[in-house]
PDB file of C-alpha atoms in Angstrom:
ATOM      1  CA  PRO A1404    -122.119 -47.255  36.283  1.00  0.00           C
ATOM      2  CA  GLU A1405    -125.001 -47.172  33.786  1.00  0.00           C
ATOM      3  CA  ARG A1406    -127.688 -48.030  36.356  1.00  0.00           C
ATOM      4  CA  THR A1407    -129.562 -45.381  38.256  1.00  0.00           C
ATOM      5  CA  VAL A1408    -129.364 -45.139  42.039  1.00  0.00           C
ATOM      6  CA  PHE A1409    -132.885 -46.593  42.222  1.00  0.00           C
ATOM      7  CA  GLU A1410    -132.025 -49.493  39.884  1.00  0.00           C
ATOM      8  CA  GLU A1411    -128.938 -50.322  41.931  1.00  0.00           C
ATOM      9  CA  ALA A1412    -130.993 -50.543  45.131  1.00  0.00           C
ATOM     10  CA  GLN A1413    -133.783 -52.437  43.383  1.00  0.00           C
ATOM     11  CA  LEU A1414    -131.309 -55.114  42.229  1.00  0.00           C
ATOM     12  CA  ARG A1415    -130.391 -55.770  45.864  1.00  0.00           C
ATOM     13  CA  LEU A1416    -134.034 -55.769  46.995  1.00  0.00           C
ATOM     14  CA  PRO A1417    -135.983 -57.430  44.167  1.00  0.00           C
ATOM     15  CA  MET A1418    -139.029 -58.201  46.338  1.00  0.00           C
ATOM     16  CA  ALA A1419    -139.293 -54.716  47.866  1.00  0.00           C
ATOM     17  CA  SER A1420    -141.937 -52.219  46.834  1.00  0.00           C
ATOM     18  CA  VAL A1421    -141.053 -48.962  45.108  1.00  0.00           C
ATOM     19  CA  GLY A1422    -141.991 -47.132  48.319  1.00  0.00           C
ATOM     20  CA  THR A1423    -139.662 -49.265  50.432  1.00  0.00           C
ATOM     21  CA  ILE A1424    -136.750 -48.645  48.073  1.00  0.00           C
ATOM     22  CA  LYS A1425    -137.451 -44.904  47.923  1.00  0.00           C
ATOM     23  CA  ASN A1426    -137.619 -44.775  51.750  1.00  0.00           C
ATOM     24  CA  LEU A1427    -134.266 -46.538  51.985  1.00  0.00           C
ATOM     25  CA  LEU A1428    -132.694 -44.180  49.473  1.00  0.00           C
ATOM     26  CA  GLY A1429    -134.268 -41.198  51.222  1.00  0.00           C
ATOM     27  CA  ALA A1430    -132.612 -42.261  54.478  1.00  0.00           C
ATOM     28  CA  PHE A1431    -129.296 -41.998  52.628  1.00  0.00           C
ATOM     29  CA  LEU A1432    -130.160 -38.545  51.229  1.00  0.00           C
ATOM     30  CA  PHE A1433    -131.330 -39.628  47.761  1.00  0.00           C
ATOM     31  CA  SER A1434    -134.761 -38.118  47.285  1.00  0.00           C
ATOM     32  CA  GLY A1435    -136.791 -37.090  44.259  1.00  0.00           C
ATOM     33  CA  ASP A1436    -134.770 -36.920  41.065  1.00  0.00           C
ATOM     34  CA  ASP A1437    -131.570 -37.903  42.901  1.00  0.00           C
ATOM     35  CA  SER A1438    -132.657 -41.542  42.797  1.00  0.00           C
ATOM     36  CA  GLU A1439    -132.805 -41.382  38.989  1.00  0.00           C
ATOM     37  CA  LYS A1440    -129.197 -40.214  38.576  1.00  0.00           C
ATOM     38  CA  LYS A1441    -126.817 -42.649  36.916  1.00  0.00           C
ATOM     39  CA  VAL A1442    -124.202 -44.019  39.296  1.00  0.00           C
ATOM     40  CA  SER A1443    -121.482 -42.991  36.837  1.00  0.00           C
ATOM     41  CA  ILE A1444    -122.111 -39.271  37.444  1.00  0.00           C
ATOM     42  CA  LEU A1445    -122.178 -39.432  41.254  1.00  0.00           C
ATOM     43  CA  SER A1446    -119.418 -38.029  43.422  1.00  0.00           C
ATOM     44  CA  GLY A1447    -117.267 -40.397  45.456  1.00  0.00           C
ATOM     45  CA  GLY A1448    -119.288 -39.659  48.583  1.00  0.00           C
ATOM     46  CA  GLU A1449    -122.582 -40.246  46.785  1.00  0.00           C
ATOM     47  CA  LYS A1450    -121.310 -43.572  45.419  1.00  0.00           C
ATOM     48  CA  SER A1451    -120.318 -44.547  48.961  1.00  0.00           C
ATOM     49  CA  ARG A1452    -123.826 -43.688  50.188  1.00  0.00           C
ATOM     50  CA  VAL A1453    -125.394 -45.857  47.469  1.00  0.00           C
ATOM     51  CA  MET A1454    -123.125 -48.736  48.416  1.00  0.00           C
ATOM     52  CA  LEU A1455    -123.870 -48.335  52.129  1.00  0.00           C
ATOM     53  CA  ALA A1456    -127.624 -48.143  51.529  1.00  0.00           C
ATOM     54  CA  CYS A1457    -127.491 -51.342  49.498  1.00  0.00           C
ATOM     55  CA  MET A1458    -125.320 -53.065  52.106  1.00  0.00           C
ATOM     56  CA  LEU A1459    -127.469 -52.112  55.062  1.00  0.00           C
ATOM     57  CA  ALA A1460    -130.635 -53.136  53.224  1.00  0.00           C
ATOM     58  CA  GLN A1461    -129.469 -56.743  53.073  1.00  0.00           C
ATOM     59  CA  PRO A1462    -130.408 -59.092  55.903  1.00  0.00           C
ATOM     60  CA  VAL A1463    -126.905 -59.406  57.359  1.00  0.00           C
ATOM     61  CA  ASN A1464    -125.697 -59.468  60.944  1.00  0.00           C
ATOM     62  CA  PHE A1465    -121.981 -58.784  60.472  1.00  0.00           C
ATOM     63  CA  LEU A1466    -120.230 -55.878  58.726  1.00  0.00           C
ATOM     64  CA  ILE A1467    -116.539 -55.105  58.292  1.00  0.00           C
ATOM     65  CA  LEU A1468    -115.955 -51.459  57.352  1.00  0.00           C
ATOM     66  CA  ASP A1469    -112.545 -50.013  56.492  1.00  0.00           C
ATOM     67  CA  GLU A1470    -112.516 -46.224  56.863  1.00  0.00           C
ATOM     68  CA  PRO A1471    -116.249 -45.932  56.062  1.00  0.00           C
ATOM     69  CA  THR A1472    -116.373 -42.162  56.576  1.00  0.00           C
ATOM     70  CA  ASN A1473    -113.637 -41.356  54.051  1.00  0.00           C
ATOM     71  CA  HIS A1474    -115.012 -39.272  51.173  1.00  0.00           C
ATOM     72  CA  LEU A1475    -118.311 -38.608  52.980  1.00  0.00           C
ATOM     73  CA  ASP A1476    -119.536 -35.138  53.772  1.00  0.00           C
ATOM     74  CA  ILE A1477    -120.712 -34.303  57.308  1.00  0.00           C
ATOM     75  CA  THR A1478    -124.373 -35.013  56.582  1.00  0.00           C
ATOM     76  CA  SER A1479    -123.566 -38.377  54.990  1.00  0.00           C
ATOM     77  CA  ARG A1480    -121.383 -39.301  57.962  1.00  0.00           C
ATOM     78  CA  GLU A1481    -124.282 -38.567  60.306  1.00  0.00           C
ATOM     79  CA  VAL A1482    -126.648 -40.714  58.203  1.00  0.00           C
ATOM     80  CA  LEU A1483    -124.158 -43.589  58.281  1.00  0.00           C
ATOM     81  CA  LEU A1484    -123.623 -43.185  62.020  1.00  0.00           C
ATOM     82  CA  GLU A1485    -127.372 -43.305  62.691  1.00  0.00           C
ATOM     83  CA  ALA A1486    -127.806 -46.362  60.465  1.00  0.00           C
ATOM     84  CA  LEU A1487    -124.979 -48.205  62.218  1.00  0.00           C
ATOM     85  CA  GLN A1488    -126.299 -47.245  65.658  1.00  0.00           C
ATOM     86  CA  GLU A1489    -129.595 -48.901  64.712  1.00  0.00           C
ATOM     87  CA  PHE A1490    -127.889 -51.939  63.143  1.00  0.00           C
ATOM     88  CA  GLU A1491    -128.527 -54.957  65.354  1.00  0.00           C
ATOM     89  CA  GLY A1492    -125.564 -57.039  64.232  1.00  0.00           C
ATOM     90  CA  THR A1493    -121.837 -56.879  64.830  1.00  0.00           C
ATOM     91  CA  VAL A1494    -119.704 -54.224  63.158  1.00  0.00           C
ATOM     92  CA  ILE A1495    -115.922 -54.201  62.949  1.00  0.00           C
ATOM     93  CA  ILE A1496    -114.668 -50.763  61.973  1.00  0.00           C
ATOM     94  CA  VAL A1497    -111.203 -49.602  61.061  1.00  0.00           C
ATOM     95  CA  SER A1498    -111.260 -45.831  61.331  1.00  0.00           C
ATOM     96  CA  HIS A1499    -109.320 -42.732  62.286  1.00  0.00           C
ATOM     97  CA  ASP A1500    -112.563 -40.759  62.643  1.00  0.00           C
ATOM     98  CA  ARG A1501    -112.592 -40.153  66.401  1.00  0.00           C
ATOM     99  CA  TYR A1502    -116.038 -38.538  66.433  1.00  0.00           C
ATOM    100  CA  PHE A1503    -117.496 -41.539  64.628  1.00  0.00           C
ATOM    101  CA  LEU A1504    -115.760 -44.013  66.955  1.00  0.00           C
ATOM    102  CA  LYS A1505    -116.764 -42.066  70.054  1.00  0.00           C
ATOM    103  CA  HIS A1506    -120.443 -42.308  69.131  1.00  0.00           C
ATOM    104  CA  LEU A1507    -120.465 -45.920  67.965  1.00  0.00           C
ATOM    105  CA  VAL A1508    -118.025 -48.373  69.491  1.00  0.00           C
ATOM    106  CA  ASN A1509    -118.387 -50.390  72.687  1.00  0.00           C
ATOM    107  CA  ARG A1510    -115.102 -52.299  72.436  1.00  0.00           C
ATOM    108  CA  VAL A1511    -111.730 -51.246  71.034  1.00  0.00           C
ATOM    109  CA  PHE A1512    -109.061 -53.487  69.534  1.00  0.00           C
ATOM    110  CA  GLU A1513    -105.751 -51.668  69.302  1.00  0.00           C
ATOM    111  CA  VAL A1514    -103.056 -53.055  67.018  1.00  0.00           C
ATOM    112  CA  ASP A1515     -99.691 -51.450  67.683  1.00  0.00           C
ATOM    113  CA  HIS A1516     -96.252 -52.738  66.662  1.00  0.00           C
ATOM    114  CA  GLY A1517     -97.619 -56.254  66.132  1.00  0.00           C
ATOM    115  CA  ALA A1518     -99.357 -56.386  69.523  1.00  0.00           C
ATOM    116  CA  LEU A1519    -103.126 -56.629  69.981  1.00  0.00           C
ATOM    117  CA  ARG A1520    -104.765 -55.044  73.018  1.00  0.00           C
ATOM    118  CA  ILE A1521    -108.471 -55.353  73.742  1.00  0.00           C
ATOM    119  CA  PHE A1522    -110.333 -52.670  75.689  1.00  0.00           C
ATOM    120  CA  GLU A1523    -113.748 -53.756  76.984  1.00  0.00           C
ATOM    121  CA  GLY A1524    -115.356 -50.339  76.916  1.00  0.00           C
ATOM    122  CA  ASP A1525    -116.293 -47.429  74.695  1.00  0.00           C
ATOM    123  CA  TYR A1526    -113.881 -45.044  72.985  1.00  0.00           C
ATOM    124  CA  ASP A1527    -113.610 -42.740  76.023  1.00  0.00           C
ATOM    125  CA  TYR A1528    -112.709 -45.768  78.174  1.00  0.00           C
ATOM    126  CA  TYR A1529    -110.003 -46.654  75.655  1.00  0.00           C
ATOM    127  CA  LEU A1530    -108.606 -43.106  75.663  1.00  0.00           C
ATOM    128  CA  GLY A1531    -108.497 -43.155  79.460  1.00  0.00           C
ATOM    129  CA  LYS A1532    -106.580 -46.443  79.521  1.00  0.00           C
ATOM    130  CA  VAL A1533    -104.123 -45.158  76.916  1.00  0.00           C
ATOM    131  CA  ALA A1534    -103.576 -41.993  78.989  1.00  0.00           C
ATOM    132  CA  GLU A1535    -102.935 -44.120  82.114  1.00  0.00           C
ATOM    133  CA  ARG A1536    -100.120 -46.057  80.470  1.00  0.00           C
ATOM    134  CA  SER A1537     -98.488 -43.043  78.801  1.00  0.00           C
ATOM    135  CA  PRO A1538     -95.734 -41.278  80.729  1.00  0.00           C
ATOM    136  CA  ASN A1539     -96.481 -37.586  81.278  1.00  0.00           C
TER     137      ASN A1539
END
């Protein structure tokens, strides 16, 4: 909590230049003096953005995100969506955010009453299959 946003990112990227870290933070809407704010005074959404920026800066190829858009404002959700769309690894997301899912997923795993169903398609494909099996 006592570190600044910049210091938090710099800890995760010790070999990165100041410019690289500022570009990363800028992509997550921390520009200018915002990067010098202490983490302790940030809102919940801002803290989530710091965490996501630090996570996505690491050389990983697999992310598990549980309700990643909770507590994010619309702009922050869009930044996260764009970052995940560019992410080259695998992402498992648990979310009720239909807009987010619609623009990101290419396979849906539905868990319902202890049963797992796999849908090899995007969110619209999943919705279509659910509609087919539902009595009207």
